[in-house]
Tab-separated table of C-alpha atoms and ligand atoms in Angstrom:
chain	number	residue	atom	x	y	z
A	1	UNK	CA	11.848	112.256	-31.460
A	2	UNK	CA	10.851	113.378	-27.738
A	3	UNK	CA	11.106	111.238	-24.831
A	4	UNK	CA	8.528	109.582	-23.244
A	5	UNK	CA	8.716	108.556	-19.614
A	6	UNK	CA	6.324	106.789	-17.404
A	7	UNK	CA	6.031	107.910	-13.433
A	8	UNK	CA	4.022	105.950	-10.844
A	9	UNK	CA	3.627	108.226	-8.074
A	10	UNK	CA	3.273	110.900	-10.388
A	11	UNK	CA	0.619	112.871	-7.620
A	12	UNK	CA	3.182	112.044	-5.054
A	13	UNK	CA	5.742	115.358	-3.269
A	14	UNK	CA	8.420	113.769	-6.118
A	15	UNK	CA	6.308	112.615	-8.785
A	16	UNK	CA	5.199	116.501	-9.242
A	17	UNK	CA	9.193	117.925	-9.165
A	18	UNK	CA	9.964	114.751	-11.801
A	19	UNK	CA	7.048	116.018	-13.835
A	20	UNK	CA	7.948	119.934	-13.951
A	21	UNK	CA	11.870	118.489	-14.961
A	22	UNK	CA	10.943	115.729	-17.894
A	23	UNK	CA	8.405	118.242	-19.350
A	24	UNK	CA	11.142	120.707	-18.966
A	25	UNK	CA	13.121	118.720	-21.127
A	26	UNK	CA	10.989	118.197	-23.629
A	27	UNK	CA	9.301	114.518	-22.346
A	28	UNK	CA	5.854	113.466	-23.137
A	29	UNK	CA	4.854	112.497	-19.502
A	30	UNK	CA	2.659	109.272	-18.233
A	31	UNK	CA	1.653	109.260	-14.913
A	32	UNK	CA	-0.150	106.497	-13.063
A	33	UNK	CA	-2.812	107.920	-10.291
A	34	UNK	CA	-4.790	105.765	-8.107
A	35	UNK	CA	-8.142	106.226	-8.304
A	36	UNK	CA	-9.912	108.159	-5.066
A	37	UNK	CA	-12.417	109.509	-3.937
A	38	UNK	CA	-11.767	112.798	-4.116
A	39	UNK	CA	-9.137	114.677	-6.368
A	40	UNK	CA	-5.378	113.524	-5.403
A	41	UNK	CA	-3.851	115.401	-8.140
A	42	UNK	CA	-3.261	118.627	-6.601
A	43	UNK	CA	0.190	118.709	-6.543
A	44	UNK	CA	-0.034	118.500	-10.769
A	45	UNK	CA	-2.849	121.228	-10.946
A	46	UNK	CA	-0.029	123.716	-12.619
A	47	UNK	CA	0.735	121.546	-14.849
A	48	UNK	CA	-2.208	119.621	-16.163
A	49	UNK	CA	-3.096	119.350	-19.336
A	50	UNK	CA	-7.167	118.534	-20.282
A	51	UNK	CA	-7.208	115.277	-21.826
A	52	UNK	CA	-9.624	116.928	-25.155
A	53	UNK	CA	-6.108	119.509	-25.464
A	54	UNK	CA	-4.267	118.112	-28.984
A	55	UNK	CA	-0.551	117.548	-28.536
A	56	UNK	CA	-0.531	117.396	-24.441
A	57	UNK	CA	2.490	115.812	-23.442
A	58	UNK	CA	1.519	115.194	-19.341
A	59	UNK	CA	-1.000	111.729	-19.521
A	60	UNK	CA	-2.706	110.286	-16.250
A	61	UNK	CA	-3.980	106.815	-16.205
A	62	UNK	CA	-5.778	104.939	-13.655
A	63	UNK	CA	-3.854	102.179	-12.627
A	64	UNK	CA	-2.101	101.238	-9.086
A	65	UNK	CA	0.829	99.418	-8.124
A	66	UNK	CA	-1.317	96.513	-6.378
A	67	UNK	CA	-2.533	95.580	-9.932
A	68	UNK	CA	-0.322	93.598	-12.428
A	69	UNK	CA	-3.383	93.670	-15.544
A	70	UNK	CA	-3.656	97.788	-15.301
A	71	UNK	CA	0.340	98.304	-15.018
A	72	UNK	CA	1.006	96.239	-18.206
A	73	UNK	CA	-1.743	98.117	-20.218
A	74	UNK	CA	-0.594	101.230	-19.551
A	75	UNK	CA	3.243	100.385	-20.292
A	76	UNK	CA	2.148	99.337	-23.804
A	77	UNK	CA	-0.340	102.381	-24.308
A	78	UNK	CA	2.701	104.946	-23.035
A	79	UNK	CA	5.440	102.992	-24.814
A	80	UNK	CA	8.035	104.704	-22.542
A	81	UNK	CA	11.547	105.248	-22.933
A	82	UNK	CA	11.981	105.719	-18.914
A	83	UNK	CA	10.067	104.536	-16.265
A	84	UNK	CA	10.359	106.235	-12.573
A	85	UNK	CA	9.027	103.644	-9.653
A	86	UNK	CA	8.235	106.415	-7.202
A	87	UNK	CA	4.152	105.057	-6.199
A	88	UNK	CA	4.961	103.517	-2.815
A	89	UNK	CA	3.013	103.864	0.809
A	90	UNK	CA	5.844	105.657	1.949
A	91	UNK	CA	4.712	106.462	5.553
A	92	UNK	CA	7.512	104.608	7.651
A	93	UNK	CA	5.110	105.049	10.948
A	94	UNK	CA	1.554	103.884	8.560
A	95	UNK	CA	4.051	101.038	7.656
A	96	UNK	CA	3.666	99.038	11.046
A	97	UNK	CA	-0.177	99.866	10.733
A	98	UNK	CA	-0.621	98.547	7.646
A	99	UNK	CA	2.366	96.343	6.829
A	100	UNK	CA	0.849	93.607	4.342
A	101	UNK	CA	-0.715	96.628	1.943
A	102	UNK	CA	2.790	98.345	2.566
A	103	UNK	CA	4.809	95.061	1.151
A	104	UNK	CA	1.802	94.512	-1.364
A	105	UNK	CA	2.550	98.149	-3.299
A	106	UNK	CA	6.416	98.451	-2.328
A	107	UNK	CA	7.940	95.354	-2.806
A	108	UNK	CA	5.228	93.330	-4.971
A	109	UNK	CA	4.444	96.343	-6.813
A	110	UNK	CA	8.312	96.816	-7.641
A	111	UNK	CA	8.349	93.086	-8.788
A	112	UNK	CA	5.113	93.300	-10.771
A	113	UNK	CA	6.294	97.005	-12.866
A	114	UNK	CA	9.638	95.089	-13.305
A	115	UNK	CA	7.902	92.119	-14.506
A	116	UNK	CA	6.003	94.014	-17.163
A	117	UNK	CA	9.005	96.200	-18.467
A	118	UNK	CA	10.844	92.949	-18.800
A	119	UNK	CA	7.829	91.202	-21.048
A	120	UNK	CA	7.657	94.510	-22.803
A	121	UNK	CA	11.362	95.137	-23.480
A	122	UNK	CA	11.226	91.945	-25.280
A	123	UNK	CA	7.929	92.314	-27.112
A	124	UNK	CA	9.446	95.922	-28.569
A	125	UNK	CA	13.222	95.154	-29.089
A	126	UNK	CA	14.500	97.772	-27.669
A	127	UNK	CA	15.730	99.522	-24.329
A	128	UNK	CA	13.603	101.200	-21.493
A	129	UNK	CA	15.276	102.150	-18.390
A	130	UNK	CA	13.929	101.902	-15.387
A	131	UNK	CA	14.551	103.902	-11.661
A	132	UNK	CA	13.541	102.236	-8.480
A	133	UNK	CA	13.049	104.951	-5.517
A	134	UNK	CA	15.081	103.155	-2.769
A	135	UNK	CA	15.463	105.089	0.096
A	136	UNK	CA	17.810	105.455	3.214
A	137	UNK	CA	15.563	103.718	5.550
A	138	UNK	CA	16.948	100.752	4.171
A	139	UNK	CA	20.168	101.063	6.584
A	140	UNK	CA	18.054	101.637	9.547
A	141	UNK	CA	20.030	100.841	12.064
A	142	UNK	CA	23.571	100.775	10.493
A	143	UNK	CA	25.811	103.420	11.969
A	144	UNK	CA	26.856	106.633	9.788
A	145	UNK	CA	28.093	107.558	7.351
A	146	UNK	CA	25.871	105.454	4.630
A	147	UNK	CA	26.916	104.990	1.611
A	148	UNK	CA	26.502	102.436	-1.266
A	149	UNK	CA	28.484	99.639	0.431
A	150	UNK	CA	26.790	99.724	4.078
A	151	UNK	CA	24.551	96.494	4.509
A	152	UNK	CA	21.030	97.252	4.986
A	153	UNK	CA	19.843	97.001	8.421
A	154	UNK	CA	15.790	97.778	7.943
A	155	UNK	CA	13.690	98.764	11.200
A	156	UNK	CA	9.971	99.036	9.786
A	157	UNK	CA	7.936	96.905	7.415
A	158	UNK	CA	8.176	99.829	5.295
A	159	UNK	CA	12.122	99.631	4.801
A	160	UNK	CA	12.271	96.110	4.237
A	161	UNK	CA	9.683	96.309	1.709
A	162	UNK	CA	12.282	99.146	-0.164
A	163	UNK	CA	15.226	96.175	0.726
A	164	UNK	CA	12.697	94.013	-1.460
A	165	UNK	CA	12.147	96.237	-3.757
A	166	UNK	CA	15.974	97.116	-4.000
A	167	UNK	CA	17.025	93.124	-4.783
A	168	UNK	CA	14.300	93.152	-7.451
A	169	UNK	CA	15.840	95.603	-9.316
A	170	UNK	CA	19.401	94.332	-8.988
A	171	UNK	CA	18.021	90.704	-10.031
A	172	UNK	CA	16.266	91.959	-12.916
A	173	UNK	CA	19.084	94.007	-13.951
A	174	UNK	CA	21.602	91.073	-13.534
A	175	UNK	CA	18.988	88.260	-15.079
A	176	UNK	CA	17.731	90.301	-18.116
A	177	UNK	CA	20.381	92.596	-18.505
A	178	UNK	CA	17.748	95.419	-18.240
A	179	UNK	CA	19.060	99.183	-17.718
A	180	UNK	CA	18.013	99.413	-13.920
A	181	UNK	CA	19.185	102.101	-11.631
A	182	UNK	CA	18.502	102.216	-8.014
A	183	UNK	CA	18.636	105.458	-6.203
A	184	UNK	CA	19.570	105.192	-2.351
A	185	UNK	CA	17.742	108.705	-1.345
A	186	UNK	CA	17.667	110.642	2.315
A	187	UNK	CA	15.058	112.627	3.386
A	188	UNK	CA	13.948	115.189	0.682
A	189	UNK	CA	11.366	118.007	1.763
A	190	UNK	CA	9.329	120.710	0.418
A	191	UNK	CA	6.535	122.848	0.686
A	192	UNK	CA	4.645	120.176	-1.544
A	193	UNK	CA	5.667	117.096	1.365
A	194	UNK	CA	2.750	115.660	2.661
A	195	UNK	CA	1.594	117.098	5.986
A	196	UNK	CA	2.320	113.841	8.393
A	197	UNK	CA	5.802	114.000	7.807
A	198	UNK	CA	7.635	115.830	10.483
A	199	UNK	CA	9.575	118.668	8.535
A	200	UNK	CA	5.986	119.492	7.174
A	201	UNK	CA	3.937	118.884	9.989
A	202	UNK	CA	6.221	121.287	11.977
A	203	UNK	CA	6.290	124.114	9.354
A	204	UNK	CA	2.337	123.729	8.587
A	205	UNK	CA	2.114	124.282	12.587
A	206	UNK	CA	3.905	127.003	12.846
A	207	UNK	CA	1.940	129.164	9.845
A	208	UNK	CA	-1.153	127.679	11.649
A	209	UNK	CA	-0.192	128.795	15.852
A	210	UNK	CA	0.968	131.816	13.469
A	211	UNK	CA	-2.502	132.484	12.332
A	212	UNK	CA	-4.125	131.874	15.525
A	213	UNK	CA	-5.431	128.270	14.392
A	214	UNK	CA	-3.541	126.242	16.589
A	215	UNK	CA	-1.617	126.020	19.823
A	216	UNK	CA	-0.229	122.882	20.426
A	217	UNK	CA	2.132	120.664	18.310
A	218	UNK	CA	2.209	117.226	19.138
A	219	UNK	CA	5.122	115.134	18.191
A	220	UNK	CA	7.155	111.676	18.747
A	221	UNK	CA	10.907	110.947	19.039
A	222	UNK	CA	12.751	114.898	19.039
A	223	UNK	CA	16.587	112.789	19.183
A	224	UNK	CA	16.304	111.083	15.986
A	225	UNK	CA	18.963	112.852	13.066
A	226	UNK	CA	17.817	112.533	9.624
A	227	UNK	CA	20.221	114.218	6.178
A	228	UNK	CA	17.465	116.547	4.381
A	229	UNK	CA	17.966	118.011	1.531
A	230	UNK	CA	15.170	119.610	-0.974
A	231	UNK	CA	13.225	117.619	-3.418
A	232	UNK	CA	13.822	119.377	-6.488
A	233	UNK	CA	17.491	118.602	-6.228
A	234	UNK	CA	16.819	115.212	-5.701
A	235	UNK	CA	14.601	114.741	-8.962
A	236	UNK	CA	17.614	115.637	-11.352
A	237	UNK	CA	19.870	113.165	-9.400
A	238	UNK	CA	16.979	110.293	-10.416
A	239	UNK	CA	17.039	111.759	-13.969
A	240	UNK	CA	20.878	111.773	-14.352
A	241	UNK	CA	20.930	108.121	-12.831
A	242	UNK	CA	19.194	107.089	-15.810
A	243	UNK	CA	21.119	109.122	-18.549
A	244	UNK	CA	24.393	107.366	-18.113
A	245	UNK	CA	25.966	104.661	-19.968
A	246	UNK	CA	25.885	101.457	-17.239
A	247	UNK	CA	22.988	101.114	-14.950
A	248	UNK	CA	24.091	101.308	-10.863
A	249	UNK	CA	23.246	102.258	-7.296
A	250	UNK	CA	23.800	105.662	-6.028
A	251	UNK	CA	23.442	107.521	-1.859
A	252	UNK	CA	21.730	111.023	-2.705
A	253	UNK	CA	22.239	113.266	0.578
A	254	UNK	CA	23.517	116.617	1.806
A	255	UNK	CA	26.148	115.370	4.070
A	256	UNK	CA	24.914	116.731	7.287
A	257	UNK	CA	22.488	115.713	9.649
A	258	UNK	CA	20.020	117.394	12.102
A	259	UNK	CA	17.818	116.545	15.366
A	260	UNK	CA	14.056	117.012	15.078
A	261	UNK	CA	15.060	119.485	17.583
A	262	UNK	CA	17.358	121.226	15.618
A	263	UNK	CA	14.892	121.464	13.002
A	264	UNK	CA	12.222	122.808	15.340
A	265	UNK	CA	14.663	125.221	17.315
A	266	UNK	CA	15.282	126.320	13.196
A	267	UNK	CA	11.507	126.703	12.326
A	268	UNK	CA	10.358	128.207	15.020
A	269	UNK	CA	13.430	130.692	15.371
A	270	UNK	CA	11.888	131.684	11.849
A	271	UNK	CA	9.212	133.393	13.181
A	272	UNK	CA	11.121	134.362	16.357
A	273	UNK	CA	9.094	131.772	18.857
A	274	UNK	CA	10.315	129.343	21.357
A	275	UNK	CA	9.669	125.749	20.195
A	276	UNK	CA	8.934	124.557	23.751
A	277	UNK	CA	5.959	126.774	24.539
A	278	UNK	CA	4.066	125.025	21.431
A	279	UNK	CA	5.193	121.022	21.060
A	280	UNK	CA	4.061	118.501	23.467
A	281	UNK	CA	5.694	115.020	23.422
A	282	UNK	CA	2.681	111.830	22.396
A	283	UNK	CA	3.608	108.476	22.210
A	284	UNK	CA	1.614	107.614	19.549
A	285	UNK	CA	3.675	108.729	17.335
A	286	UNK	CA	6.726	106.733	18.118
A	287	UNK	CA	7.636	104.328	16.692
A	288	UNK	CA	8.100	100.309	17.763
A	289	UNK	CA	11.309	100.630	16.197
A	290	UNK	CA	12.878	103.474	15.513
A	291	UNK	CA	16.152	104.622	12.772
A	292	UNK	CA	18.236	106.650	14.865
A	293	UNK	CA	20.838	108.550	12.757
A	294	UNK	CA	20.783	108.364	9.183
A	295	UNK	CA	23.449	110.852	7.568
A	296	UNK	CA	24.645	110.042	3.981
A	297	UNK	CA	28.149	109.870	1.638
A	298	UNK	CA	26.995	111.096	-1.639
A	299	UNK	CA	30.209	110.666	-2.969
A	300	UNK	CA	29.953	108.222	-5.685
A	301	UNK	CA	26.735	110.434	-7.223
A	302	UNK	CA	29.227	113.431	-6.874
A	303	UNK	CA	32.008	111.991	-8.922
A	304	UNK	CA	29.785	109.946	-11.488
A	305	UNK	CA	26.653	112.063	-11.880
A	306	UNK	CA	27.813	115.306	-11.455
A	307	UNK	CA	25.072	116.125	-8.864
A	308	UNK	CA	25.506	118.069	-5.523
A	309	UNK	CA	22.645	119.474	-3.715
A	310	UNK	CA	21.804	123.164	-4.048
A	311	UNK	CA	19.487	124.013	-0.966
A	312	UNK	CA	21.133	124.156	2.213
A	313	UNK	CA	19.206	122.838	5.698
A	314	UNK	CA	18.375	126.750	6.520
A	315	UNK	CA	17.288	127.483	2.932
A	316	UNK	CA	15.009	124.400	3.202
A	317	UNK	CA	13.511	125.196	6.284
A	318	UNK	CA	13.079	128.651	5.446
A	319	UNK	CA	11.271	127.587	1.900
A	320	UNK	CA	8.884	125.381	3.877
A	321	UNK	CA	8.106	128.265	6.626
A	322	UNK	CA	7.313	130.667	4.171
A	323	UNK	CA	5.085	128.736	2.046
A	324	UNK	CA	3.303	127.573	5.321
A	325	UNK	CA	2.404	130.984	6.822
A	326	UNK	CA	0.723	132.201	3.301
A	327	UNK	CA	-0.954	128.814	3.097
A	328	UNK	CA	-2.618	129.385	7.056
A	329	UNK	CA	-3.198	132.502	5.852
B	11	NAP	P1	4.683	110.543	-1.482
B	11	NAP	O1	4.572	112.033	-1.553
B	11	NAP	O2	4.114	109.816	-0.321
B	11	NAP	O3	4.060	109.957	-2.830
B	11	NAP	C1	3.813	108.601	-2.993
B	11	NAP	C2	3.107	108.392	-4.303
B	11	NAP	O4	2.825	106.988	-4.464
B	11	NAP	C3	1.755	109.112	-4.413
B	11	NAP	O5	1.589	109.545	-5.734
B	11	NAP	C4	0.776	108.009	-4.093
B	11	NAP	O6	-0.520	108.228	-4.599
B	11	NAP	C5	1.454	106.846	-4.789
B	11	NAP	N1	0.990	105.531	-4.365
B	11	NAP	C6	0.796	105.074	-3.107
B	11	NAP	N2	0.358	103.797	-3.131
B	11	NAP	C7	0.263	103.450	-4.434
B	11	NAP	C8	-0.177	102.291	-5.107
B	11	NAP	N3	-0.606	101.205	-4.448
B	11	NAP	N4	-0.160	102.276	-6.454
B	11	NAP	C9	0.252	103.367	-7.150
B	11	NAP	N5	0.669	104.510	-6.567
B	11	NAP	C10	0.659	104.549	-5.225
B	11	NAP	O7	6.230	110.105	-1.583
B	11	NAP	P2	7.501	110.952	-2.098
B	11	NAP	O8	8.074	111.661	-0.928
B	11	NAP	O9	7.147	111.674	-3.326
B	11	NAP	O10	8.515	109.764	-2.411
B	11	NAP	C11	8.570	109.172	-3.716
B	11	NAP	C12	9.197	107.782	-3.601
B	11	NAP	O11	10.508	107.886	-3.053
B	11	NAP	C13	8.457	106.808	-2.693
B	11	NAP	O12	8.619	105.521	-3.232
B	11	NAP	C14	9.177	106.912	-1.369
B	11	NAP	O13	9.033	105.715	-0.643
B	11	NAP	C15	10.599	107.114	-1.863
B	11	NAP	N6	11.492	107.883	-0.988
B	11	NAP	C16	11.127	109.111	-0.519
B	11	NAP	C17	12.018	109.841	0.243
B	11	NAP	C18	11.668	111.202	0.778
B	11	NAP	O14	12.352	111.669	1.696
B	11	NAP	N7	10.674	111.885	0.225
B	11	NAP	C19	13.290	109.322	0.531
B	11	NAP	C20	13.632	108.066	0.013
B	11	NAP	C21	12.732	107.367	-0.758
B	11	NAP	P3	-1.595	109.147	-3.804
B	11	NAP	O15	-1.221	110.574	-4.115
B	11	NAP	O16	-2.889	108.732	-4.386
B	11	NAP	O17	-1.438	108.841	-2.344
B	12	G4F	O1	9.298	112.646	8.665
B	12	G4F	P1	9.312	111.211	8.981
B	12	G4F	O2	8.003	110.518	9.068
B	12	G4F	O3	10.270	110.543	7.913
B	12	G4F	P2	11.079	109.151	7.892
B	12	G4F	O4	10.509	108.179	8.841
B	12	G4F	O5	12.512	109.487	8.040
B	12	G4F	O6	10.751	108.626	6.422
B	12	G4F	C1	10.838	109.501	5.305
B	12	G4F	O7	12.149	109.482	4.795
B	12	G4F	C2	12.579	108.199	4.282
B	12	G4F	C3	14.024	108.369	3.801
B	12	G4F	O8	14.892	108.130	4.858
B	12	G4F	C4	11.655	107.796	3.159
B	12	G4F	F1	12.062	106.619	2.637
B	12	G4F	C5	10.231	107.680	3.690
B	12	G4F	O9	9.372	107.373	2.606
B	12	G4F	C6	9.812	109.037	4.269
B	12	G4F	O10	9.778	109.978	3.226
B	12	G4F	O11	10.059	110.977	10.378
B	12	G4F	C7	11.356	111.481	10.602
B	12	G4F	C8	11.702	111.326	12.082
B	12	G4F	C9	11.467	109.928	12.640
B	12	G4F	O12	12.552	109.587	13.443
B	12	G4F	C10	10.221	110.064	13.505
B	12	G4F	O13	10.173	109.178	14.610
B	12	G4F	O14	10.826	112.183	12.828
B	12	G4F	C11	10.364	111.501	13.976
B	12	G4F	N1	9.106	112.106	14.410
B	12	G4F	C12	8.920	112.699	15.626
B	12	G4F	N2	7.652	113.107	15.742
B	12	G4F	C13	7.958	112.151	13.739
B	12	G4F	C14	7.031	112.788	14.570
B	12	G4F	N3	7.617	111.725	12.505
B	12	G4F	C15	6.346	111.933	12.073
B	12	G4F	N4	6.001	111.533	10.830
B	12	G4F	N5	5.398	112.532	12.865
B	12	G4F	C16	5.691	112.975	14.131
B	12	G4F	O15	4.838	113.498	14.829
């Protein structure tokens, strides 16, 4: 029998790398999407399937992290073997804007899927494992290297909604003796980030001053480091967390760390321009407290998982340069 796994944040930068990998595999694939507007599954448009298509294996359902009734129906409709908590307002600067919704759908929302696994673990009899997408924000301020045994230090309502979210799973893991894995991850990018994060922003500017749309870049803090590493190497570390005989905690990171200068001196230098002419400094997007240096020991993922990243920093920002001059154009 196939797999079935169950992804909140399926329409999420992640969500749509986790999707291409389980279906890769084999997986029947249940996504939750919140409802909107207008269409938010873009990132999935290669790989949907129409729901009137016999024998599918990728499944969207309405439901959203804020509501307890929806997440419990559509655990017992997908009846999944693995469940991936990626959902999560996961804008650390959006985070001091809107801090109750952030806690609400990070933390609370972590507690409320757990809560449901647990009643349905019990109701089926057997296992479902379950990863919770911590993230590196978590040690905020705690000086690097990070790795699995530095206390958390969180500097944004965002981060200690993933601390939350973090204990959760350990408690549920320890109380229940559910299979939970927490994943500890750094910065991942790609050409499918969204566009307010700061790798993206600053490769989506350059393809647009590139194509004559734009001439100014307006940006925050330039001195703060950050580990980055590519997203599709980070979605088979989450996968092998949860194919291993004892549940834990594992750091996912490169192992080096760069300035949002260094990153811009790299973009630019792509497409042989000088950073400076283009980016002007605003305020507005600093932040009221900011995470200074994050740079992260993967060790422990190396020995036990197996898993080293494959995309190096200048591959990266290459990748996300490329795809952002055809897009402007
Ligand atoms: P992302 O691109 O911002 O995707 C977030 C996903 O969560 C989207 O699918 C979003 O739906 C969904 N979502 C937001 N609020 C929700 C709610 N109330 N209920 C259900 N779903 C909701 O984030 P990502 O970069 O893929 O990251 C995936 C996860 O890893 C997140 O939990 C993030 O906090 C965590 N993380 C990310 C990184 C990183 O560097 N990327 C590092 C460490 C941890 P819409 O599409 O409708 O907005
Ligand atoms: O790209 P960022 O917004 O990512 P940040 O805050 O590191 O958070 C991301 O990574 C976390 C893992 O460590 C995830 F958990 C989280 O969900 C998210 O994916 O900002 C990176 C740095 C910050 O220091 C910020 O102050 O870039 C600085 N920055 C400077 N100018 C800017 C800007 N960030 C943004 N978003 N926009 C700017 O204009």
């Amino acid at each position: 029998m196939s797999k079935s796994a169950l992804i909140t944040g399926i329409t999420g930068q992640d969500g749509s790398y986790l999707s291409e990998l389980l279906l890769s595999k084999g997986y029947t694939v249940h996504g939750l999407v919140r409802r909107s507007s207008s269409f938010n599954t873009s990132r999935l448009d290669h790989i949907y399937a129409d729901p009137h298509e016999a024998g599918r294996r990728l499944v969207l359902h309405y439901g959203d992290l804020t509501d307890s009734t929806g997440l419990r129906r559509v655990i017992e409709k997908a009846r999944p073997d693995e469940i991936y908590n990626l959902g999560a307002q996961s804008h650390v600067k959006v985070s001091f804007e809107n801090p109750e919704y952030t806690a609400d759908a990070d933390a609370t929302g972590t507690l409320r899927l757990l809560d449901c696994m647990r009643d349905h673990v019990e109701h089926i009899g057997r296992e479902v494992r379950f990863y919770q997408a911590g993230s590196s924000e978590m040690f905020g301020a705690a000086p690097p290297p990070q790795n699995e045994k530095t206390a958390f230090y969180p500097r944004s309502p965002y981060a200690v909604s993933k601390v939350a979210g973090y204990w959760y799973a350990v408690n549920y893991r320890e109380a229940y003796n559910l299979f939970i894995a927490n994943g500890i991850l750094f910065n991942h990018e790609s050409p499918r980030r969204g566009e307010t994060f700061v790798t993206r922003k600053i490769t989506r500017a350059i393809g647009r001053i590139k194509s004559g749309l734009q001439d100014k870049l307006f940006l925050g803090n330039l001195e703060a480091k950050r580990d980055w590493g590519f997203a599709g190497d980070y979605v088979e570390g989450m996968w092998r967390m949860l194919q291993q005989n004892e549940p834990g905690d594992f750091v996912m990171a490169t192992g080096e760390a760069y300035s949002i200068r260094e990153f811009l001196a790299e973009a630019f230098g792509c497409v042989d321009l000088d950073w400076r002419k283009y980016v002007v400094i605003d305020p507005r997007y600093f932040r009221p407290t900011e995470v200074d240096f994050l740079l992260g020991d993967a060790t422990k993922a190396r020995k036990t998982l197996g898993w080293t990243p494959t995309v190096s920093f200048r591959r990266l920002v290459r990748m996300m340069v490329d795809h952002d001059l055809q897009l402007a154009e």
